[in-house]
mmCIF file of C-alpha atoms in Angstrom:
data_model
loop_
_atom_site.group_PDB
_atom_site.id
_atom_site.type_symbol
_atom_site.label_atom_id
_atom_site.label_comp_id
_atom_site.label_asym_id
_atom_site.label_seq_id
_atom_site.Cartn_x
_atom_site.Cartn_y
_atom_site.Cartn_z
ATOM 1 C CA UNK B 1 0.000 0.000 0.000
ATOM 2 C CA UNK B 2 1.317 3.881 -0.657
ATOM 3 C CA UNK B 3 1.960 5.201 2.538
ATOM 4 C CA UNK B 4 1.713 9.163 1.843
ATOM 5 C CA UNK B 5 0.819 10.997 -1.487
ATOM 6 C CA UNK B 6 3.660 13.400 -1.194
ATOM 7 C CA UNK B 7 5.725 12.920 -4.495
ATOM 8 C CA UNK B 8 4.287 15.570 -6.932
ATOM 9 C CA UNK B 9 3.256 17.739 -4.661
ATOM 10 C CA UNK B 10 4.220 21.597 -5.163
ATOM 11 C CA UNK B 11 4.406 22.360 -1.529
ATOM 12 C CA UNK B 12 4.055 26.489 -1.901
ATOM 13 C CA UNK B 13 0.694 25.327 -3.681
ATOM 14 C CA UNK B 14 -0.170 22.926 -0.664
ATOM 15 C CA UNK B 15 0.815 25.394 1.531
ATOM 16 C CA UNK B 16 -1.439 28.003 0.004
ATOM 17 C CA UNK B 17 -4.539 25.379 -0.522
ATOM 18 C CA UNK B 18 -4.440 24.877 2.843
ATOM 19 C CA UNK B 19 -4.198 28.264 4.206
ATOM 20 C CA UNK B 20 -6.776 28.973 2.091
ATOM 21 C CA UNK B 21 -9.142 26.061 3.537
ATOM 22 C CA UNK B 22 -8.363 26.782 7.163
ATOM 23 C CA UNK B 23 -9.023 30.486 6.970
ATOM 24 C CA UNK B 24 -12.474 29.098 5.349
ATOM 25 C CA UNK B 25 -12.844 26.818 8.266
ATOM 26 C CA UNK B 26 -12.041 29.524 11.227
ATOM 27 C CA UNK B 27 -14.664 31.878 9.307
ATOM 28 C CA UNK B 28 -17.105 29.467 9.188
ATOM 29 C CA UNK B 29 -17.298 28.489 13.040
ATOM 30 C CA UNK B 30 -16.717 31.829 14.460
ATOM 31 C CA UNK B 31 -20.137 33.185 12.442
ATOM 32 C CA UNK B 32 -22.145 35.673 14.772
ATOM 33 C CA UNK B 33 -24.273 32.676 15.820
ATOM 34 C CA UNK B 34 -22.159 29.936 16.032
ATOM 35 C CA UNK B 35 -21.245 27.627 18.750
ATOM 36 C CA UNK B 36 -18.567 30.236 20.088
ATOM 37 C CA UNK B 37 -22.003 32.368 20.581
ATOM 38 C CA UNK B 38 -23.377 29.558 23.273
ATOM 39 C CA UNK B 39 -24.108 31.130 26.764
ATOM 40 C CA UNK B 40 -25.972 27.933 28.475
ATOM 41 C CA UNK B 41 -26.711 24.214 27.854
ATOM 42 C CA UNK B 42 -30.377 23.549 28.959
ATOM 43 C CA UNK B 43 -32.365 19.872 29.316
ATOM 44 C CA UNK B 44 -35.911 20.750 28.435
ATOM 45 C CA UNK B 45 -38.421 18.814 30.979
ATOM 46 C CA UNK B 46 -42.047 19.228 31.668
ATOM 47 C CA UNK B 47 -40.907 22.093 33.850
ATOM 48 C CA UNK B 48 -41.275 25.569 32.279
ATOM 49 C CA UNK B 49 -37.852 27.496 31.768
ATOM 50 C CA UNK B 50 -36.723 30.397 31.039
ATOM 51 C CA UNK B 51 -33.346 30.970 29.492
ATOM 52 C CA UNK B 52 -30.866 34.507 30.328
ATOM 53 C CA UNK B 53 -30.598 36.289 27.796
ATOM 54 C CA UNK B 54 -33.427 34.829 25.620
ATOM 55 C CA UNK B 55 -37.095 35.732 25.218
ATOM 56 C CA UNK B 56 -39.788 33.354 26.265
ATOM 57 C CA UNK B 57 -40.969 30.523 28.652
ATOM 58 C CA UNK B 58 -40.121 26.882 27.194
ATOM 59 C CA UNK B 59 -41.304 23.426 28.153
ATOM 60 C CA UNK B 60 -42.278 19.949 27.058
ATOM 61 C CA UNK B 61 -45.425 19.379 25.798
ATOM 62 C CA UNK B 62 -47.605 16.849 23.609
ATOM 63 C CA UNK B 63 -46.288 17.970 20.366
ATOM 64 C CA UNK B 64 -42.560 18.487 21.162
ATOM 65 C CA UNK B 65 -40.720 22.128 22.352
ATOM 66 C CA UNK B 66 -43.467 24.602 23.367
ATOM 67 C CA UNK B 67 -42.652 28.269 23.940
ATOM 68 C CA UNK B 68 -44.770 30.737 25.489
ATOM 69 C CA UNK B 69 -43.930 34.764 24.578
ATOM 70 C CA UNK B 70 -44.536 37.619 26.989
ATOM 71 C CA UNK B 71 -46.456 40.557 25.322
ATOM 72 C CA UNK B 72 -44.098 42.386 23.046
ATOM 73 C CA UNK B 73 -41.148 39.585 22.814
ATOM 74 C CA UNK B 74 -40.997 37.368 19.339
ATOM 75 C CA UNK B 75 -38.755 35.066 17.974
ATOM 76 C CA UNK B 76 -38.329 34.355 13.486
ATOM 77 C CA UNK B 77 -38.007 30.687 11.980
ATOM 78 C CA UNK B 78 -38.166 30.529 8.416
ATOM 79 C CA UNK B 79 -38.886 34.105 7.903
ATOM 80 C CA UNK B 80 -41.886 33.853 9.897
ATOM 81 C CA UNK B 81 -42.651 35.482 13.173
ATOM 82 C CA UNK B 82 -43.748 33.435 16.280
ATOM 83 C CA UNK B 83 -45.071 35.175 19.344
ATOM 84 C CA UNK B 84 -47.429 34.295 21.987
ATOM 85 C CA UNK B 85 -47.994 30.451 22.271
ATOM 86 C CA UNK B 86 -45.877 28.063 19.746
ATOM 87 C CA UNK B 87 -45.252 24.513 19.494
ATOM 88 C CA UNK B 88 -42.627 23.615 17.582
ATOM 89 C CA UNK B 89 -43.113 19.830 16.253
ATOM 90 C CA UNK B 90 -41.097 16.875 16.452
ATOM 91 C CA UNK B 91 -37.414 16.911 16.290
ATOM 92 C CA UNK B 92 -35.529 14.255 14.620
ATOM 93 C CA UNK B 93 -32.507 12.953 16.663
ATOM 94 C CA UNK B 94 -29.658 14.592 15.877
ATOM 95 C CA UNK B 95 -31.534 17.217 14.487
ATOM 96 C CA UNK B 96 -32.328 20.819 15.308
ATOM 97 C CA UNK B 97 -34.499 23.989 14.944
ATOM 98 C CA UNK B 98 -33.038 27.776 15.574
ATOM 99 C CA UNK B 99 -35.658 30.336 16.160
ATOM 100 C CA UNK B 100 -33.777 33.527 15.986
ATOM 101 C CA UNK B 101 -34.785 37.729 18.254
ATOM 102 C CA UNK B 102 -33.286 40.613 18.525
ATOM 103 C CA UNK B 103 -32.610 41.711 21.990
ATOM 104 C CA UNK B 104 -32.236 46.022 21.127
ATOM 105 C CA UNK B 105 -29.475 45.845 18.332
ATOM 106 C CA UNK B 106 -28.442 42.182 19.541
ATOM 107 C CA UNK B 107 -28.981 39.174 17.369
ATOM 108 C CA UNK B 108 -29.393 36.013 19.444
ATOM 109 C CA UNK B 109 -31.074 32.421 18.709
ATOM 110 C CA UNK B 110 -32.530 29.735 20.671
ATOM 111 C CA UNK B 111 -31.316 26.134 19.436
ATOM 112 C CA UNK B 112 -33.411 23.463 19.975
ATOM 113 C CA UNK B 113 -32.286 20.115 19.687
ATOM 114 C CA UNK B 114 -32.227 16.474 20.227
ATOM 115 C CA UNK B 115 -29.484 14.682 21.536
ATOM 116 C CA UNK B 116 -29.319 11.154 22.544
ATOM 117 C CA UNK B 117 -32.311 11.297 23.385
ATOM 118 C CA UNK B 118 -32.643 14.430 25.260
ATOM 119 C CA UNK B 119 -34.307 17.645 24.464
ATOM 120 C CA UNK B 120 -31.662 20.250 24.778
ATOM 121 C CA UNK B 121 -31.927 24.105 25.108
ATOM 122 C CA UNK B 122 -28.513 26.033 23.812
ATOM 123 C CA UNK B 123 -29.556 29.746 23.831
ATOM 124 C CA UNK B 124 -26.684 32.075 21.903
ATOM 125 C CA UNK B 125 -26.086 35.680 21.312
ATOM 126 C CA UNK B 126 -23.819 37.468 18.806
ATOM 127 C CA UNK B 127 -22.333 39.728 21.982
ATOM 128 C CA UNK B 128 -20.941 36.483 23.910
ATOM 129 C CA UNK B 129 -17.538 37.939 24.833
ATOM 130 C CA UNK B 130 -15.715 35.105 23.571
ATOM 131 C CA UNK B 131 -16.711 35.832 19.983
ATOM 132 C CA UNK B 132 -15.291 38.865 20.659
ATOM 133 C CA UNK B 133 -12.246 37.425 22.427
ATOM 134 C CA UNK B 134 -11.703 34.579 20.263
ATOM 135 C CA UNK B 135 -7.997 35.091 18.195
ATOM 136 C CA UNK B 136 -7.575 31.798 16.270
ATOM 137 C CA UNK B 137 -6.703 27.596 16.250
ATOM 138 C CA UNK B 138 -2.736 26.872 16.476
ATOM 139 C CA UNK B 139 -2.287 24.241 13.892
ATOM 140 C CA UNK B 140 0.935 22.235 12.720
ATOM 141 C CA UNK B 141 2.191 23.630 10.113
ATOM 142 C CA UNK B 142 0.808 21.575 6.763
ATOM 143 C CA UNK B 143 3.065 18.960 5.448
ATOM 144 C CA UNK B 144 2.284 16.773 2.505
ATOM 145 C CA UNK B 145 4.000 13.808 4.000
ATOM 146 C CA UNK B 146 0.080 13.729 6.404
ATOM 147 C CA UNK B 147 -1.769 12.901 3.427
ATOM 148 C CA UNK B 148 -2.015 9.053 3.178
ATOM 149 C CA UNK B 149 -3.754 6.471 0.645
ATOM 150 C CA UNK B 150 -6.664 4.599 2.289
ATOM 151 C CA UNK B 151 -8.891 1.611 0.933
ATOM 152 C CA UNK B 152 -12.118 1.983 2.175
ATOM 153 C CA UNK B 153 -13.641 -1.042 3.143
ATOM 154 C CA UNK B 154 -17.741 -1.490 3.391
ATOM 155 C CA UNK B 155 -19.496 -3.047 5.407
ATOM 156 C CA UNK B 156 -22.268 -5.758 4.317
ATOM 157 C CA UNK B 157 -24.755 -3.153 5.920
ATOM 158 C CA UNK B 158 -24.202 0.213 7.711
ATOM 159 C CA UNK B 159 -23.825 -0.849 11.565
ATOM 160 C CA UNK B 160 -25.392 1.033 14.451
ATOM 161 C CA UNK B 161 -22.357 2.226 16.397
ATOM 162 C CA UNK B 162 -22.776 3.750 20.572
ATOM 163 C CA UNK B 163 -19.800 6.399 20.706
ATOM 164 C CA UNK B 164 -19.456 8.773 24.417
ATOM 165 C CA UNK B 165 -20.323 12.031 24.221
ATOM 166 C CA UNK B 166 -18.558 14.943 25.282
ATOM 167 C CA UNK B 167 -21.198 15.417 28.335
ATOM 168 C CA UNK B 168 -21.068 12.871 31.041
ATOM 169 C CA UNK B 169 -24.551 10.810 30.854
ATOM 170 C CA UNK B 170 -25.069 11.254 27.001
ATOM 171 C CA UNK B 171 -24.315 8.971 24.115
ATOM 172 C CA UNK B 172 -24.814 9.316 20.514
ATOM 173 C CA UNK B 173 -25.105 6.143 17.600
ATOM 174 C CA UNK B 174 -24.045 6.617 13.926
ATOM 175 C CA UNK B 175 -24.451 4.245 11.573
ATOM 176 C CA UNK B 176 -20.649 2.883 10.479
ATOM 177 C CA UNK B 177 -20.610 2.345 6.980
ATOM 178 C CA UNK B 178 -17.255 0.860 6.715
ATOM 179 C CA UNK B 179 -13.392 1.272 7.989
ATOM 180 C CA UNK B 180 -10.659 3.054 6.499
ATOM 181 C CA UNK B 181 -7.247 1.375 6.369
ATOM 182 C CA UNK B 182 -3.962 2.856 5.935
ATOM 183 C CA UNK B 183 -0.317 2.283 6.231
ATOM 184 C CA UNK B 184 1.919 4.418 8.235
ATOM 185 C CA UNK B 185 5.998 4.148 8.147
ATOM 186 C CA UNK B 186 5.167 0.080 8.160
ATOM 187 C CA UNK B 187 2.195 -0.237 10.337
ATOM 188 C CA UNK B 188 -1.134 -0.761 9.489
ATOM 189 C CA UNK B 189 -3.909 1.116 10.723
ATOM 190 C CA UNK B 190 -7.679 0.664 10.611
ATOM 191 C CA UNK B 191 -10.263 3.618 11.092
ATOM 192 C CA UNK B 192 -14.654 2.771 11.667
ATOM 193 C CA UNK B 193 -15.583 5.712 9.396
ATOM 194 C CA UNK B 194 -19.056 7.746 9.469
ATOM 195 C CA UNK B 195 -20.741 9.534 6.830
ATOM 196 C CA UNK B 196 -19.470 12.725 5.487
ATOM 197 C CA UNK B 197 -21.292 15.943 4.717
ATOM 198 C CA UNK B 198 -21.709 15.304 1.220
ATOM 199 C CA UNK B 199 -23.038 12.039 -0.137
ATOM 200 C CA UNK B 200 -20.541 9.442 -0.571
ATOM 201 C CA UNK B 201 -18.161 11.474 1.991
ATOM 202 C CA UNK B 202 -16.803 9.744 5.258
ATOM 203 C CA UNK B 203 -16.112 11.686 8.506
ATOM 204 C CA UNK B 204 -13.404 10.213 10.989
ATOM 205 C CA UNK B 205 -13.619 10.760 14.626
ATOM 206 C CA UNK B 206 -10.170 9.708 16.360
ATOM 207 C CA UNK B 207 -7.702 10.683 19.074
ATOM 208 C CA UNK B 208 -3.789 9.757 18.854
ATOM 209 C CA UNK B 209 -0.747 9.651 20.632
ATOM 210 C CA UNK B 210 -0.947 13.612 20.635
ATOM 211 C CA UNK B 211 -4.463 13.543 22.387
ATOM 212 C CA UNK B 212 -3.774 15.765 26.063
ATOM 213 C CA UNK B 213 -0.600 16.809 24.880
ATOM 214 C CA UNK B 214 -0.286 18.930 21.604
ATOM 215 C CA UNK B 215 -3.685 18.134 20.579
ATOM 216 C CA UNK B 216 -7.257 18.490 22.193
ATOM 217 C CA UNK B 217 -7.908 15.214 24.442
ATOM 218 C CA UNK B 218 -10.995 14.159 23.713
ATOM 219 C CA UNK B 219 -10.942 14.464 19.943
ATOM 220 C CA UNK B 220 -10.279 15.522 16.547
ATOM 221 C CA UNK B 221 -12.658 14.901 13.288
ATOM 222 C CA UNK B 222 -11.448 14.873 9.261
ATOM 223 C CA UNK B 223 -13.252 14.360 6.573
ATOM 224 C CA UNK B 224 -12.390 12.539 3.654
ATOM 225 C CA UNK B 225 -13.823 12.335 0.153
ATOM 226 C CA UNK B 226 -15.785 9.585 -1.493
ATOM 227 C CA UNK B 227 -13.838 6.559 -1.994
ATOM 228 C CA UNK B 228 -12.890 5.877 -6.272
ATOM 229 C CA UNK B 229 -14.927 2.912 -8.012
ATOM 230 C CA UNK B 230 -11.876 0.220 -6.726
ATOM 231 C CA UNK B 231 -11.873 1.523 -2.890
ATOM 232 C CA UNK B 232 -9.537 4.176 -2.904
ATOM 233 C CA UNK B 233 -9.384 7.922 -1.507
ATOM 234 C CA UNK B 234 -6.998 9.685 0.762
ATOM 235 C CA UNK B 235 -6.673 11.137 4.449
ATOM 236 C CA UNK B 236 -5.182 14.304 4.740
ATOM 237 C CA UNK B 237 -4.637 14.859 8.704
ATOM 238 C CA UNK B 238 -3.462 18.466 8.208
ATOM 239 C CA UNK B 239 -7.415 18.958 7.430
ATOM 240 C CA UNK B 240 -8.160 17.475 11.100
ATOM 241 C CA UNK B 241 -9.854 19.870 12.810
ATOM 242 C CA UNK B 242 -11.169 20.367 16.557
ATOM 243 C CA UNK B 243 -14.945 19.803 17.533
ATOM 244 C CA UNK B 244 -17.089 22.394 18.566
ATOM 245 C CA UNK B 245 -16.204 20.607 22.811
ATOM 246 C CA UNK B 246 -12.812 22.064 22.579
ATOM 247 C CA UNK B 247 -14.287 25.457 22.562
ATOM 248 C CA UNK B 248 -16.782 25.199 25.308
ATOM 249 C CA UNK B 249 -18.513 23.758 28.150
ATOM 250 C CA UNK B 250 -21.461 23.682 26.129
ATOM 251 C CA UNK B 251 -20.994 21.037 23.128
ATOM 252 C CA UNK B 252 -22.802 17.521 23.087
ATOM 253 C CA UNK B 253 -19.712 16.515 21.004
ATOM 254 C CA UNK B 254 -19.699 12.539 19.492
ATOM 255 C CA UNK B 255 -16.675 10.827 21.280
ATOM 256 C CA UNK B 256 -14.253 8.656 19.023
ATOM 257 C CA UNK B 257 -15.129 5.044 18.660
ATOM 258 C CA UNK B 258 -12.580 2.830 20.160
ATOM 259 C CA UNK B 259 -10.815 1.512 17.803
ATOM 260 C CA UNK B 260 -9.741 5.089 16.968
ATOM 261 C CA UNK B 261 -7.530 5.648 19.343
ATOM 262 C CA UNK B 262 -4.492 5.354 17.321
ATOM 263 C CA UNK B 263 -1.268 5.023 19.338
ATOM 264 C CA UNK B 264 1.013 7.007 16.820
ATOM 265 C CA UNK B 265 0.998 10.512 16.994
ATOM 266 C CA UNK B 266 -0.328 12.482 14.219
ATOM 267 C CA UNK B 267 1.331 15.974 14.127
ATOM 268 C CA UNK B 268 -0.671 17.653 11.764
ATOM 269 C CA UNK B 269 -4.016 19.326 11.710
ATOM 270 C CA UNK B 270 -5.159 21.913 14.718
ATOM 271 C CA UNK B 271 -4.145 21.961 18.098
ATOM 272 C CA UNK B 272 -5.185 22.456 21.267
ATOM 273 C CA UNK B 273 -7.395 25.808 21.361
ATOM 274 C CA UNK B 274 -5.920 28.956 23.654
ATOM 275 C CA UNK B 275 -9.240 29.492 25.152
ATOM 276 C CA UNK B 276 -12.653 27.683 25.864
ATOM 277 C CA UNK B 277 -15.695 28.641 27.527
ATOM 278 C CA UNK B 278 -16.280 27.299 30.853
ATOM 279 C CA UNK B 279 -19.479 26.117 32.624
ATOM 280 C CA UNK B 280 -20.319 26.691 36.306
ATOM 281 C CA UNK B 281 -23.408 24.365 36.191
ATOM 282 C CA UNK B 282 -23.691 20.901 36.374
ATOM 283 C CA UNK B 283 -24.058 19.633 32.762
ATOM 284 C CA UNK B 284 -24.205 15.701 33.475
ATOM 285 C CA UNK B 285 -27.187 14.485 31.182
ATOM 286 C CA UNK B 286 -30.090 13.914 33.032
ATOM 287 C CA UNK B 287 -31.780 10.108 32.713
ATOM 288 C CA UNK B 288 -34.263 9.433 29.804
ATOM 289 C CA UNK B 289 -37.348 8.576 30.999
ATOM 290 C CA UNK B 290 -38.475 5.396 29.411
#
């Protein structure tokens, strides 16, 4: 098997790609109402609650999230405008709704979301000082030699895989569709992929002899592009990029499957963040009531 893909590279062209892709990526995630805009992390009950910083009263009710709006406070989904009493529907696991308000000249949003089986609450505002405060990821600096050939191997049917969660009490499952395997300086190597963004895609959770050290500890994700008709596609870890759970308190972030825990130490890709947002509540996942 070909171990990297580094031969014909022009490296000031790599270099540039990549620059070019990272300062893409950074953009992307710090947007005004990202996850760096988070202020809380709430588990909806049957309890009413009401969220700082956020307009209305929200429970549990018959036909999913209800909210209930004071006199003169409104939230927007879809370019429609919700005030007074609103349910909002069922919520596919792992999926999501974000009514947006403006609090005076503040935009802010209300997620809504369901995660392993909980409803969740993650309220965010576009004047969360760590937006603000937030200066950039320090990466490795990109070296071809981190891109490396991988055969793709399916399997018979997609298989329903439990992975941790970045919350204590909270698990997610993904369907597997196959592993990746790949050579490194004589070793072989053998990652359960997920599905990518795009169809065909794969996404790769792992953590590696970095993990705690250099690199967050909990995880890193890269995505990889649709395998070629015979099996084939390539890794490049200098695209491995942090989860949203290295950034803050406030992330539900999928945990690495355990065979992904590679023991070498891949020095490429982002590193450890400067700065994350801390909780001072207890964010342990409540129990699911059967």
């Amino acid at each position: 098997m070909t171990t990297t893909l580094n031969s014909d590279v022009d490296r000031a062209v790599f270099g540039r790609e990549w620059e070019d892709w990272h300062r893409t990526h950074e953009t992307r995630r710090a947007d005004s109402l990202g996850f760096f805009a988070i202020t809380g992390l709430h588990w909806l009950g049957n309890d009413p609650t009401t969220l700082p910083g956020a307009p209305g009263t929200w429970r549990l009710g018959p036909d999913g999230v209800v909210v209930e709006l004071a006199e003169g406070e409104s939230l927007t989904l879809d370019g429609v405008t919700i005030t007074g009493t609103h349910a909002f529907g069922e919520i596919a696991e792992r999926g999501s709704v974000s009514p947006t308000f403006t609090d005076g000249e503040v935009a802010g949003a209300v997620e809504i979301a369901i995660r392993g089986g909980h409803t969740i609450l993650r309220p965010r505002r576009a004047d969360h000082p760590f937006l603000a405060e937030y200066s950039g990821t320090p990466t490795y600096v990109p070296n071809p030699r981190w891109r490396v050939a991988a055969r793709f191997r399916p399997f018979d049917a997609p298989v329903p895989t439990e992975v941790g969660a970045a919350v204590d009490g909270l698990t997610h499952v993904y369907d597997a569709p196959g592993v990746l395997e790949f050579s490194w300086r004589g070793e072989e190597f053998s990652l359960t992929a997920f599905e990518g963004k795009a169809p065909g895609d794969l996404l790769v959770l792992f953590t590696d002899a970095t993990s705690g050290i250099t690199t967050y500890a909990a995880n890193r994700s890269v995505g990889i592009g649709a395998p070629d008709a015979d099996g084939w596609t390539t890794i490049d870890f200098n695209r491995a990029v942090n989860l949203p759970c290295a950034y803050t308190d406030f992330a539900t972030c999928p945990l690495p499957p355990e065979g992904n825990r590679l023991p070498i130490g891949i020095e490429a890709g982002e590193k450890t963040p400067l700065a994350r947002v801390i909780s001072n509540a207890d964010l342990v996942a409540p129990e699911v009531a059967a």
